Short mmCIF file of C-alpha atoms in Angstrom, two decimals:
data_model
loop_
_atom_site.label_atom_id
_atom_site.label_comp_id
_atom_site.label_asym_id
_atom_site.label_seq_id
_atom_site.Cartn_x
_atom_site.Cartn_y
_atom_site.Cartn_z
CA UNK Z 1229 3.50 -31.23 -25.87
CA UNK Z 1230 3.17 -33.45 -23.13
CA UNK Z 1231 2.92 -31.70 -19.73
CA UNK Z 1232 5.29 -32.88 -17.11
CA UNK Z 1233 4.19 -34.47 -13.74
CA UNK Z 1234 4.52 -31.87 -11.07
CA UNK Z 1235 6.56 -32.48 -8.37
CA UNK Z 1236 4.06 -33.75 -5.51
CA UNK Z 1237 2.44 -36.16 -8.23
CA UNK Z 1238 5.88 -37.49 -8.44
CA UNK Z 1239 6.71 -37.53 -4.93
CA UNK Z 1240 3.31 -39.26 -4.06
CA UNK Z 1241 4.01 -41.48 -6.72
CA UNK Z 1242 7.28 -42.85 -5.30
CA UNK Z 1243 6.18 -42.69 -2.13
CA UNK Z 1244 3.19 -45.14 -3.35
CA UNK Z 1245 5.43 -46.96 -5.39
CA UNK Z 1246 7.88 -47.51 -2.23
CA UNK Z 1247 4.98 -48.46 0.07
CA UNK Z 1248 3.73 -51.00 -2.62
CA UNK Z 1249 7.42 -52.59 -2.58
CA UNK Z 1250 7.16 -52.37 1.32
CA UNK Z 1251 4.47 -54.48 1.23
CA UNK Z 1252 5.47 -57.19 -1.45
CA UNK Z 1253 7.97 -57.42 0.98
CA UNK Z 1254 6.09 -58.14 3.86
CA UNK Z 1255 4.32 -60.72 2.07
CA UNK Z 1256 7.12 -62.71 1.43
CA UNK Z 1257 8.70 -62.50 4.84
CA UNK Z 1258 5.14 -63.83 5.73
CA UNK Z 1259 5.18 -66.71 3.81
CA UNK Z 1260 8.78 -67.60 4.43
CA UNK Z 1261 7.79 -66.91 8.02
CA UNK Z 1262 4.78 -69.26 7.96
CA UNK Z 1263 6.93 -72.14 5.95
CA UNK Z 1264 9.09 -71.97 9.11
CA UNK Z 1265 6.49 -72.39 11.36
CA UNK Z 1266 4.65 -75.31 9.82
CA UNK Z 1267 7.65 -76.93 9.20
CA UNK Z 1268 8.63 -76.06 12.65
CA UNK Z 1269 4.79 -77.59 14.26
CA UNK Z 1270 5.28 -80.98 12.24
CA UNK Z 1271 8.49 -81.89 13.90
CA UNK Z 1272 7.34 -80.75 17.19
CA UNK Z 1273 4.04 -83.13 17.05
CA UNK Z 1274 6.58 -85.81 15.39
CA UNK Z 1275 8.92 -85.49 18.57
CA UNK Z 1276 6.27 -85.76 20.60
CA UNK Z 1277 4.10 -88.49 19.03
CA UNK Z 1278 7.31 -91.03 18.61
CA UNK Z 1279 8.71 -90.00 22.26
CA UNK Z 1280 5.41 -90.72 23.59
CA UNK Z 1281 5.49 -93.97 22.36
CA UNK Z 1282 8.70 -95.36 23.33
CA UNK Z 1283 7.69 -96.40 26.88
CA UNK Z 1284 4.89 -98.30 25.67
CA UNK Z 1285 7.75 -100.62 23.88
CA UNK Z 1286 8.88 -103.72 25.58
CA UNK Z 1287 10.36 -107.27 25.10
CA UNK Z 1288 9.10 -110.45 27.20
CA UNK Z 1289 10.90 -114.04 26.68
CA UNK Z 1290 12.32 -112.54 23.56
CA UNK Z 1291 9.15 -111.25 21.87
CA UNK Z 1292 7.62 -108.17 21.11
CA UNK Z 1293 5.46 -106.16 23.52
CA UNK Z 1294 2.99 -103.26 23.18
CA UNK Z 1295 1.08 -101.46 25.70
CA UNK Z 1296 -3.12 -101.60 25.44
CA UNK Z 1297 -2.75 -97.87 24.52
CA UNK Z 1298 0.33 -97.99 22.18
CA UNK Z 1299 -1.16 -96.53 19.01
CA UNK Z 1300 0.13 -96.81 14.93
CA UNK Z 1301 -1.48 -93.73 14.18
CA UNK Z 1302 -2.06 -90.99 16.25
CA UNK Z 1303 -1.35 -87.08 15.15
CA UNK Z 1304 -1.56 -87.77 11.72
CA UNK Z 1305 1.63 -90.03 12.80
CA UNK Z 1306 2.25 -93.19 11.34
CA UNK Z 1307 4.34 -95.50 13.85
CA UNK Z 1308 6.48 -98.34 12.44
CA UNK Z 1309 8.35 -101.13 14.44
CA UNK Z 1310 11.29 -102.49 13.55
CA UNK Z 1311 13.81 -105.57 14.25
CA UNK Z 1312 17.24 -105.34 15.11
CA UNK Z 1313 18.42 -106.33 11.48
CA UNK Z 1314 15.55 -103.44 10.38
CA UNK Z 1315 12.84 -105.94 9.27
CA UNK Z 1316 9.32 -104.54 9.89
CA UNK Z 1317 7.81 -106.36 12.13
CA UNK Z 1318 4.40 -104.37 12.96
CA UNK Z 1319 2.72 -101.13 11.42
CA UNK Z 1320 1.95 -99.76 8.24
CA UNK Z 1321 3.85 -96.75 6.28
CA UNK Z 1322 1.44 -94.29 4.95
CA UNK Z 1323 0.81 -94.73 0.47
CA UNK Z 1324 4.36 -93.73 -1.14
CA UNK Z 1325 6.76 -93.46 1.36
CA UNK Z 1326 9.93 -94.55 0.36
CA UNK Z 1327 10.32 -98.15 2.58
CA UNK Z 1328 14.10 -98.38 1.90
CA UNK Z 1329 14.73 -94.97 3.94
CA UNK Z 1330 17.27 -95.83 6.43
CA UNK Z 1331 17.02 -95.61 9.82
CA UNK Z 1332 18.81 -93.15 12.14
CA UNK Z 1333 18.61 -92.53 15.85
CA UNK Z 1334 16.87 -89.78 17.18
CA UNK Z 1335 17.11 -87.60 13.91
CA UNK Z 1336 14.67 -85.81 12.68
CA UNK Z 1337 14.68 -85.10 8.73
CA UNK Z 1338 12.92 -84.65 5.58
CA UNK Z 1339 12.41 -87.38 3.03
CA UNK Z 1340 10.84 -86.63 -0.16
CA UNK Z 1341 8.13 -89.49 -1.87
CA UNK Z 1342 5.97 -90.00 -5.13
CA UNK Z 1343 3.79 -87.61 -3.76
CA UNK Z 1344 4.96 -85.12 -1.89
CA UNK Z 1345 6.82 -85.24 1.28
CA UNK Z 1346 7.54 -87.11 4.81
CA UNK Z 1347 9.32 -85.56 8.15
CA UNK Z 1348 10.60 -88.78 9.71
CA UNK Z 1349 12.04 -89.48 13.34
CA UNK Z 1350 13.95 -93.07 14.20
CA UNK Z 1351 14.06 -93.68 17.80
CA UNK Z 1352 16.38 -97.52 18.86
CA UNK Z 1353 14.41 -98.70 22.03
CA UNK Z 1354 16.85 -101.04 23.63
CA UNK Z 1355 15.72 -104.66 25.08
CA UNK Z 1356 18.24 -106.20 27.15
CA UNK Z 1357 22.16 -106.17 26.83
CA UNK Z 1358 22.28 -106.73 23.08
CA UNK Z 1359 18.62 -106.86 21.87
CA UNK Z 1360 16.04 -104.31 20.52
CA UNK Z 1361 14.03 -102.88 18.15
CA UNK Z 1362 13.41 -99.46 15.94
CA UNK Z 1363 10.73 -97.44 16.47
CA UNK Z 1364 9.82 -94.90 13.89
CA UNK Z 1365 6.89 -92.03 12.96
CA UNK Z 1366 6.51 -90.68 9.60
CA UNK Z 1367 4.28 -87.50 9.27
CA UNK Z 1368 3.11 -86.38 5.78
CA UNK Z 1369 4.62 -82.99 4.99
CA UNK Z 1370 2.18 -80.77 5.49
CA UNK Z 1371 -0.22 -78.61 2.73
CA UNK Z 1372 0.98 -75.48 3.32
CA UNK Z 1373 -1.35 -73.95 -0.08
CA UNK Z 1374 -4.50 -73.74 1.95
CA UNK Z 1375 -2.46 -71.50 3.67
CA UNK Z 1376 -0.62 -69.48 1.27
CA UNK Z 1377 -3.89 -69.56 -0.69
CA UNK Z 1378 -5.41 -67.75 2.27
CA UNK Z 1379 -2.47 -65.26 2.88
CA UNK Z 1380 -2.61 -64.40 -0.65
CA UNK Z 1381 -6.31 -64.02 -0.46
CA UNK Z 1382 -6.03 -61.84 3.02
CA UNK Z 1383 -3.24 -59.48 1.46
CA UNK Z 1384 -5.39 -59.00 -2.32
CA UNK Z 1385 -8.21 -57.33 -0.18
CA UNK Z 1386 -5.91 -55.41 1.85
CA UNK Z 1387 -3.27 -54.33 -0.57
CA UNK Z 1388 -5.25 -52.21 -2.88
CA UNK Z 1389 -6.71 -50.59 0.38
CA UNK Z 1390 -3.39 -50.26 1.65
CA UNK Z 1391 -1.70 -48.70 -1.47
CA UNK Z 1392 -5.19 -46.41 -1.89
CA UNK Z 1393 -4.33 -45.14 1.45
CA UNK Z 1394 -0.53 -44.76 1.01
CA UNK Z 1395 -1.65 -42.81 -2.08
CA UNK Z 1396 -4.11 -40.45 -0.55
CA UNK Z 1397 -2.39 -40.02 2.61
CA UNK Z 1398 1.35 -39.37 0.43
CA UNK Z 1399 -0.19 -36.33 -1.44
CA UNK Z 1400 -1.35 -35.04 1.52
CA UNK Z 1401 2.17 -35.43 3.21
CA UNK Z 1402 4.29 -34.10 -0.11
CA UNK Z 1403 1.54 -31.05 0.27
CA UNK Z 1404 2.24 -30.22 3.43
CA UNK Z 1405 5.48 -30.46 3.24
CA UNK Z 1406 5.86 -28.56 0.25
CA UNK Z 1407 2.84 -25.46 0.91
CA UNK Z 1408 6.21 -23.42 2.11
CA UNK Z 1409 7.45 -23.64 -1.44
CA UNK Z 1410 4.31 -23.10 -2.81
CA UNK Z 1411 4.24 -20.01 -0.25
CA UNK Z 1412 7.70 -18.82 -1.65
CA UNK Z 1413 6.86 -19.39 -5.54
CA UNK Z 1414 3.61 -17.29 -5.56
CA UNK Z 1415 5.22 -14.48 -3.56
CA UNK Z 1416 8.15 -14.41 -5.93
CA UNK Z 1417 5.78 -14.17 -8.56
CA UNK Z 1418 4.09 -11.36 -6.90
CA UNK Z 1419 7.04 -9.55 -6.33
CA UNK Z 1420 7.96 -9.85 -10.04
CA UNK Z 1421 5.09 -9.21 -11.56
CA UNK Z 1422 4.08 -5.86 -9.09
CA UNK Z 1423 7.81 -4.86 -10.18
CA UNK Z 1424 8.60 -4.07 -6.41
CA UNK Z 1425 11.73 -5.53 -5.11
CA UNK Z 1426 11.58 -3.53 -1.88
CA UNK Z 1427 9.07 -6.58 -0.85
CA UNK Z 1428 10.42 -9.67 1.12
CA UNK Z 1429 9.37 -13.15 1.94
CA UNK Z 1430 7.72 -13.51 5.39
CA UNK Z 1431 6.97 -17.52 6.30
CA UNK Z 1432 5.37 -18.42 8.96
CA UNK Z 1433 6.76 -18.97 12.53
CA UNK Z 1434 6.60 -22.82 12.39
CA UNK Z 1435 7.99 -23.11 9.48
CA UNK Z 1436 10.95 -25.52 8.44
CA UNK Z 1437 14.29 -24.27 9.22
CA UNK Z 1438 14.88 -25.36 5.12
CA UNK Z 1439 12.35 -23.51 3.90
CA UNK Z 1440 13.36 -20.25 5.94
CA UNK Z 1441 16.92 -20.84 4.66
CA UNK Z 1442 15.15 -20.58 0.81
CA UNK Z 1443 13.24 -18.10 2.01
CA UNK Z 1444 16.18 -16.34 3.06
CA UNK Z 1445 18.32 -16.79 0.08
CA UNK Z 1446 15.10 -15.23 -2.03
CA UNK Z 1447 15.46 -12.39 0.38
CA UNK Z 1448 18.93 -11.95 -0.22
CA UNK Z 1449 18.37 -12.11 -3.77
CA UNK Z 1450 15.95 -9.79 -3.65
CA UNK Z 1451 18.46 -7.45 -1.89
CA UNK Z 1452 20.86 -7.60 -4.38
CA UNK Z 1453 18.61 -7.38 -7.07
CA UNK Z 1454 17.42 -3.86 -5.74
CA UNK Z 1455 20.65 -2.70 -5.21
CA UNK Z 1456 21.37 -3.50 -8.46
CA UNK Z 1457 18.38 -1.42 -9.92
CA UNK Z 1458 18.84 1.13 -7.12
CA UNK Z 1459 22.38 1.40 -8.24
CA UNK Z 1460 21.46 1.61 -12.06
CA UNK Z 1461 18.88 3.66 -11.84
CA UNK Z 1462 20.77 6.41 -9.95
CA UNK Z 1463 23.89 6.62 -12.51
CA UNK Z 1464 20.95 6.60 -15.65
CA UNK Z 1465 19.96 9.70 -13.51
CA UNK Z 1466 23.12 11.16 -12.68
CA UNK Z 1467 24.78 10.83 -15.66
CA UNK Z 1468 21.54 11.99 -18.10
CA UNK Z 1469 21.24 15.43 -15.68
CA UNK Z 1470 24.88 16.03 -15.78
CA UNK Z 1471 25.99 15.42 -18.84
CA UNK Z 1472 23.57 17.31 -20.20
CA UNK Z 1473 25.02 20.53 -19.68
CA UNK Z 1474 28.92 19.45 -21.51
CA UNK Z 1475 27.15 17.77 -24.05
CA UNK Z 1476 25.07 21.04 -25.15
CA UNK Z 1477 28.29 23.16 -24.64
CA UNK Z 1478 30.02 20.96 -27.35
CA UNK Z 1479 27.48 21.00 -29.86
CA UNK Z 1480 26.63 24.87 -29.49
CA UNK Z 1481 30.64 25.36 -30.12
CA UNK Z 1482 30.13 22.72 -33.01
CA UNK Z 1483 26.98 24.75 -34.52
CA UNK Z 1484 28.94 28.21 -34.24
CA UNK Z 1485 32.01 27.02 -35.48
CA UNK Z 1486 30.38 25.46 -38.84
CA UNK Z 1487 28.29 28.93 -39.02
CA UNK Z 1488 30.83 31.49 -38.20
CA UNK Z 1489 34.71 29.94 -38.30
CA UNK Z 1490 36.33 32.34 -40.21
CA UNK Z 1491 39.82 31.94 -38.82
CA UNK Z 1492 41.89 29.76 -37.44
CA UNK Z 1493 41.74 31.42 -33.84
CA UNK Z 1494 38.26 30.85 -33.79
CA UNK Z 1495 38.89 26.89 -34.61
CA UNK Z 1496 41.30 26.75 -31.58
CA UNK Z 1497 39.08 28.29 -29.13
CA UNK Z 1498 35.97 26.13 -30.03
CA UNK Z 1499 38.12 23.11 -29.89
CA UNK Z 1500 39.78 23.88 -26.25
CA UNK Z 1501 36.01 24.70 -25.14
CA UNK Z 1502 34.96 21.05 -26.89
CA UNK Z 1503 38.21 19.44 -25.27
CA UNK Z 1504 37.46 21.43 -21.78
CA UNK Z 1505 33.91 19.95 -21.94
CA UNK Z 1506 35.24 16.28 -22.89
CA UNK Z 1507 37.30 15.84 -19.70
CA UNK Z 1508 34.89 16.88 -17.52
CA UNK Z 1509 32.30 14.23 -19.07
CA UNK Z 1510 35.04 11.51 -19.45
CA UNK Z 1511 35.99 12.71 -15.28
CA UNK Z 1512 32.52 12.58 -14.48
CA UNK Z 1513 31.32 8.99 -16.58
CA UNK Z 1514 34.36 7.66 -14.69
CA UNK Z 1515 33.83 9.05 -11.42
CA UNK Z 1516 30.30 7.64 -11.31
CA UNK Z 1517 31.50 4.00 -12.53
CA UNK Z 1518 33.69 3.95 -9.69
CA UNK Z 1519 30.94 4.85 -7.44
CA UNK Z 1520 28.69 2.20 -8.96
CA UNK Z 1521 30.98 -0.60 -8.63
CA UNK Z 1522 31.73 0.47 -4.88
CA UNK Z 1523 27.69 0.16 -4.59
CA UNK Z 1524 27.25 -2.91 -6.05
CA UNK Z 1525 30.45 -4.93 -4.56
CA UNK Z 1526 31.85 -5.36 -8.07
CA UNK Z 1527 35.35 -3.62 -7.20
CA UNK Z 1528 36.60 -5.32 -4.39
CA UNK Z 1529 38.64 -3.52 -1.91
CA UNK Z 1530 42.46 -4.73 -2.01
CA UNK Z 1531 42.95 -4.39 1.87
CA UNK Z 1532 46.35 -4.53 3.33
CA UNK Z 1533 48.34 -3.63 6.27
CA UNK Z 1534 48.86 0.02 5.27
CA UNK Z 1535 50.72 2.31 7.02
CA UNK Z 1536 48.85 5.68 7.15
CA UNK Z 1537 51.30 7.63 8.82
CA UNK Z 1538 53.49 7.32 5.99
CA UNK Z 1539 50.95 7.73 3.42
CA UNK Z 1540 49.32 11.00 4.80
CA UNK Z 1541 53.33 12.58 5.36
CA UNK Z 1542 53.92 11.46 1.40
CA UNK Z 1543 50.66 13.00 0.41
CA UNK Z 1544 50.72 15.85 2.30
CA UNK Z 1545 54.31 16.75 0.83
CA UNK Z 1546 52.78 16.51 -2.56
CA UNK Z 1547 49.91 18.56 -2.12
CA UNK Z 1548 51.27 20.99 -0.36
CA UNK Z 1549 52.04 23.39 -4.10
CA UNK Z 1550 51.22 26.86 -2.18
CA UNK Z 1551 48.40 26.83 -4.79
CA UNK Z 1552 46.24 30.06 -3.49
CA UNK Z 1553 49.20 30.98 -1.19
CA UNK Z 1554 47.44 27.89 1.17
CA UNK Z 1555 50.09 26.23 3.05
CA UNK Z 1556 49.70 22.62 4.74
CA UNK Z 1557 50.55 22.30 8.09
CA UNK Z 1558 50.51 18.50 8.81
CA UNK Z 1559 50.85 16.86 12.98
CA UNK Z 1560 51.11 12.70 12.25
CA UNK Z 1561 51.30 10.46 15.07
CA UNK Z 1562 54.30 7.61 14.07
CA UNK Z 1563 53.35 4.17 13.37
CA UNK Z 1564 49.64 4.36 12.74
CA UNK Z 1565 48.51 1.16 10.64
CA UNK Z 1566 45.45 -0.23 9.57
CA UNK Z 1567 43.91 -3.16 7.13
CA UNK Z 1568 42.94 -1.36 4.18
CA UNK Z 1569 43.02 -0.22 0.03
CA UNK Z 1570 45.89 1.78 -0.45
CA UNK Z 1571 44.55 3.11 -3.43
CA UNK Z 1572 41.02 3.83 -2.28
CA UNK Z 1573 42.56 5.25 0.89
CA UNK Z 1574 44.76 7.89 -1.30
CA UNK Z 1575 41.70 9.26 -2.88
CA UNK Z 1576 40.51 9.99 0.84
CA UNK Z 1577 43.13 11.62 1.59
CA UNK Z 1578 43.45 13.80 -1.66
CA UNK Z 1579 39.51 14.44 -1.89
CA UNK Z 1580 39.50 15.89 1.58
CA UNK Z 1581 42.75 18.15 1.11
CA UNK Z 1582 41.60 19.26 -2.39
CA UNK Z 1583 38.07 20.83 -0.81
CA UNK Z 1584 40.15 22.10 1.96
CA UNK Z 1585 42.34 24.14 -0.39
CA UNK Z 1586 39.47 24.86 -3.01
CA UNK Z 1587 37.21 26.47 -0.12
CA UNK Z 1588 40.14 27.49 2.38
CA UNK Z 1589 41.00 31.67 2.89
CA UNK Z 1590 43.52 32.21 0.60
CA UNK Z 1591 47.01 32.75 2.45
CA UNK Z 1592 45.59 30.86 4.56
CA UNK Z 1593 46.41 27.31 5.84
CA UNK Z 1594 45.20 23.78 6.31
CA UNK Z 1595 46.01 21.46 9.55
CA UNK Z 1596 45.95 17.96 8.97
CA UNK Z 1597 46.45 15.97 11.85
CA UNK Z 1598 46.63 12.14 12.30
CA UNK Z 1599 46.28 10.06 16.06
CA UNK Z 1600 45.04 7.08 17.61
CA UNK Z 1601 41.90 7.13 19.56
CA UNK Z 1602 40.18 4.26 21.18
CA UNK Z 1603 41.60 1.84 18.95
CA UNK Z 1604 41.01 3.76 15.65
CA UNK Z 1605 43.05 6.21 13.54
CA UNK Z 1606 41.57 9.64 13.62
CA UNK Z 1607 42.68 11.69 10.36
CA UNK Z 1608 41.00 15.52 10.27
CA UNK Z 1609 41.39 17.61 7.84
CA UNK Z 1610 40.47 21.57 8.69
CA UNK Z 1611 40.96 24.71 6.83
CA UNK Z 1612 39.79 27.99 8.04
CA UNK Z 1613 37.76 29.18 4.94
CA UNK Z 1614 34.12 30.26 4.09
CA UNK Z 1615 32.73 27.14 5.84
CA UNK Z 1616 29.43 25.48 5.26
CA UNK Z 1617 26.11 27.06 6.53
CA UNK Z 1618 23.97 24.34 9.33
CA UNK Z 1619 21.54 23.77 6.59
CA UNK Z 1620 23.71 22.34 4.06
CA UNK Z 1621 26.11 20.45 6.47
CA UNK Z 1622 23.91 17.08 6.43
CA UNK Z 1623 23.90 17.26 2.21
CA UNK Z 1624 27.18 18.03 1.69
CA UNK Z 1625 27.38 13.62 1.31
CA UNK Z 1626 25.20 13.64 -1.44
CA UNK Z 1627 26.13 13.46 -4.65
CA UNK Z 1628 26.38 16.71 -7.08
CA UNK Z 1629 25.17 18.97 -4.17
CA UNK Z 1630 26.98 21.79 -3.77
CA UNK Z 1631 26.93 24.37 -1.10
CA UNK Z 1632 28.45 27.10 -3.58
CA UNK Z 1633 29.07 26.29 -7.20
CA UNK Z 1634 30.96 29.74 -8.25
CA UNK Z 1635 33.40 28.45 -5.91
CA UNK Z 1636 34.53 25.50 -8.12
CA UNK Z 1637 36.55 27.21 -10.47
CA UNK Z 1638 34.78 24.79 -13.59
CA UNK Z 1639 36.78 22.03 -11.81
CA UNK Z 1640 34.31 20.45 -9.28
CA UNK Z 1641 31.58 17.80 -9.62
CA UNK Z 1642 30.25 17.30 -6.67
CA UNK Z 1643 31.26 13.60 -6.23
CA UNK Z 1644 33.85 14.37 -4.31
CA UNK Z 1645 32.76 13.96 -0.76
CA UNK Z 1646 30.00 11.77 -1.88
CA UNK Z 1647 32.84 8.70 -2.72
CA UNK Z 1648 34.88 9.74 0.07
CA UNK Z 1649 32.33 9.02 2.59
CA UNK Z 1650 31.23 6.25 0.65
CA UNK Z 1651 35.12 4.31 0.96
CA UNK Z 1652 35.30 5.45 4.36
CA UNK Z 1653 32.04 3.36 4.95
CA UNK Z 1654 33.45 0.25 3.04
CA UNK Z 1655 36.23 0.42 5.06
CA UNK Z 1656 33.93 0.00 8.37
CA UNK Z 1657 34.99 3.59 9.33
CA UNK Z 1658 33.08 6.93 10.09
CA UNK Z 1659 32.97 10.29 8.68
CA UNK Z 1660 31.54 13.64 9.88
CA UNK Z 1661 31.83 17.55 9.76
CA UNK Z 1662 31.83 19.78 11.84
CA UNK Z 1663 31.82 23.64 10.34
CA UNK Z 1664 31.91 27.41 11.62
CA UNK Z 1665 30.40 29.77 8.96
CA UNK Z 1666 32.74 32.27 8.18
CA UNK Z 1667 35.29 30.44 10.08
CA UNK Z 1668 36.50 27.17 8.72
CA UNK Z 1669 35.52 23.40 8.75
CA UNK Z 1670 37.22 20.26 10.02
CA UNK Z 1671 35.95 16.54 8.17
CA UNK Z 1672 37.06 14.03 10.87
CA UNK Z 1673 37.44 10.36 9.40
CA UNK Z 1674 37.87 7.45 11.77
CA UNK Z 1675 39.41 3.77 10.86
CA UNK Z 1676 39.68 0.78 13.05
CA UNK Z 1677 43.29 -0.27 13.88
CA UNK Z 1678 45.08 -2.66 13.01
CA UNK Z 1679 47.88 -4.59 10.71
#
């Protein structure tokens, strides 16, 4: 297979190929040029040749007279005398000039012969009131192959110097102006091939503003690309460590029920531990989607002006069940709005009352309280439960950590506070803790204002 050119042989090659028409160019503006300007000299030494003349014309008792120094040819110019009624009377027209030409004062003009051509110039020298005679100077058209034979010969030792150098000098441009790219491509390939996407593209200072724009899309590529992988590689994890435990649960049952079912009591309790099992892997598969596609940007928020007064009130009402003899006791500022996902917001709101209640004293009682700070909403959410040692308050964000797992009742996952601080986040906001062992903790999320 033919290998294609690359692309700085092909650039140096138009860039030859467009200096080569560049000069074909100039070579025939230079000959069209020099036409002009021999064309141009002839009638200029005509004008002058025949004008000079014209005082050496005169008339005495009727006859023709010349001056001593009144010359027929002079400047390649031959001079001709006429009668009135255009009879030659002295001088001799140069070998195949048309005769018959007629004459016209003071114009200057082109007549073509036998061979070749004449520029001709008619001059009427008057003698007395109704008397005179014609004087006229006929130039050969000049040769002008000498010296298009000698342009042409000029340009055919310059031009293949001149296209050498446009050559050479070309690649040398298209190089330079290209090493950037070259620059990008082989770190690229490093990158890829080293398998390290944590790597970026670093130019040089001078460089093109172009070529740091590619270099900065690569970057941002490269970005994505490891979030991507980051963002794979952590549910791979998650999911294989947690779903480990379900998934042996269900096929112990299975095993034990195919050994030992005897009855049909025995069937219904395997099959509510195999069905217990299978919501908590379907609630945990789903739970880490959602928290994948929140990583990645693939679910987009659906932001709107959302009032979060009302939503916390008609939230709060539905949570509060009395579950654990836990009571809510909610304080909402009015009229507290701001641009966000209704939905996404909601499972805030839920997540944080949901720990408050699983961890809370029982009888006890949770305060949820809603105002507007500095331009941003405040919601907290405190109970006054077991509360969360110093050393575990920084991990409580991450996910499947879990200060105390015989709290969770076979319910929790450990995602919970993980996505909640991770759609307070997407929603530009903040979220912190703040937690009194023994005495209760308080999860304080902020959100900019506005509709």
């Amino acid at each position: 297979m033919k290998r294609p050119l690359s692309t700085k042989c092909k650039l140096t090659l138009w860039f030859t190929c467009f200096m080569s028409l560049l000069a074909a160019v100039c070579l025939g503006l230079i000959l069209i040029i020099s036409s002009h300007v021999i064309q141009s000299q002839a009638f200029n030494i005509l004008s002058l040749t025949v004008r000079g003349n014209i005082p050496k014309i005169s008339s005495a008792d009727g006859k023709l007279s010349l001056d001593s120094d009144f010359s027929f040819y002079s400047n390649d110019v031959y001079m001709l005398i006429y009668s009135k009624d255009k009879a030659l009377l002295s001088g001799q027209a140069p070998p195949s000039f048309p005769v018959s030409t007629e004459l016209e004062n003071g114009v200057s003009r082109f007549v073509p012969g036998d061979d070749g051509g004449f520029y001709v110039l008619d001059f009427w020298v008057p003698s007395g009131w109704d008397s005179g005679y014609w004087l006229r100077g006929v130039l050969r058209s000049p040769d002008g192959s000498q010296t298009i034979d000698q342009i042409f010969l000029i340009f055919s030792v310059i031009l293949p110097f001149f296209i050498l150098t446009a050559a050479v000098g070309g690649y040398f441009i298209v190089k330079k102006a290209l090493s950037p790219i070259s620059y990008i491509t082989d770190a690229a390939g490093s990158i890829s091939e080293g398998r390290d996407l944590t790597q970026r593209i670093s130019l040089p200072v001078k460089s093109d503003l172009e070529m740091k724009r590619l270099a900065d899309a690569f970057n941002h590529m490269f970005a994505r690309l490891e979030q991507a992988f980051e963002a794979e590689k952590q549910f791979t994890s998650d999911a294989s460590h947690e779903l480990r435990t379900p998934t042996s649960v269900i096929l112990a049952q299975c095993s034990y029920i195919k050994k030992h079912g005897d009855d049909l009591e025995e069937y219904r309790e395997a099959i509510d531990v195999i069905d217990r099992q299978a919501q908590k892997m379907s609630l945990l598969t789903q739970s880490l989607l959602d928290m994948t596609r929140l990583d990645l940007g693939t679910r987009q928020l659906a932001k709107e002006d959302l009032d979060l007064s009302a939503m916390l009130r008609a939230i709060c009402e539905e949570q509060d069940t009395g579950a654990r003899q836990i009571s809510l006791h909610p304080s909402i500022e009015e009229g507290i709005h701001i641009m966000a996902d209704p939905f996404q917001i909601s499972r805030v709101i839920i997540n944080l009352l949901e720990n408050a209640r699983k961890y809370g004293r029982e009888n006890g009682c949770i305060k949820v309280r809603l105002s507007k700070q500095d331009a941003q909403a405040v919601l907290q959410v405190e109970d006054d439960g077991i509360g969360i040692p110093a050393e575990h308050l920084d991990k409580i964000w991450q996910r499947f950590y879990q200060v105390n797992p015989s709290r969770q009742s076979g319910g929790g996952l450990g995602l919970g506070l993980s996505m909640v601080r991770q759609i307070v986040l997407l929603h530009g906001g903040t979220i912190d803790a703040v937690s009194r062992p023994g005495e209760g903790t308080c999860f304080t999320a902020k959100f900019p204002v506005g509709r």
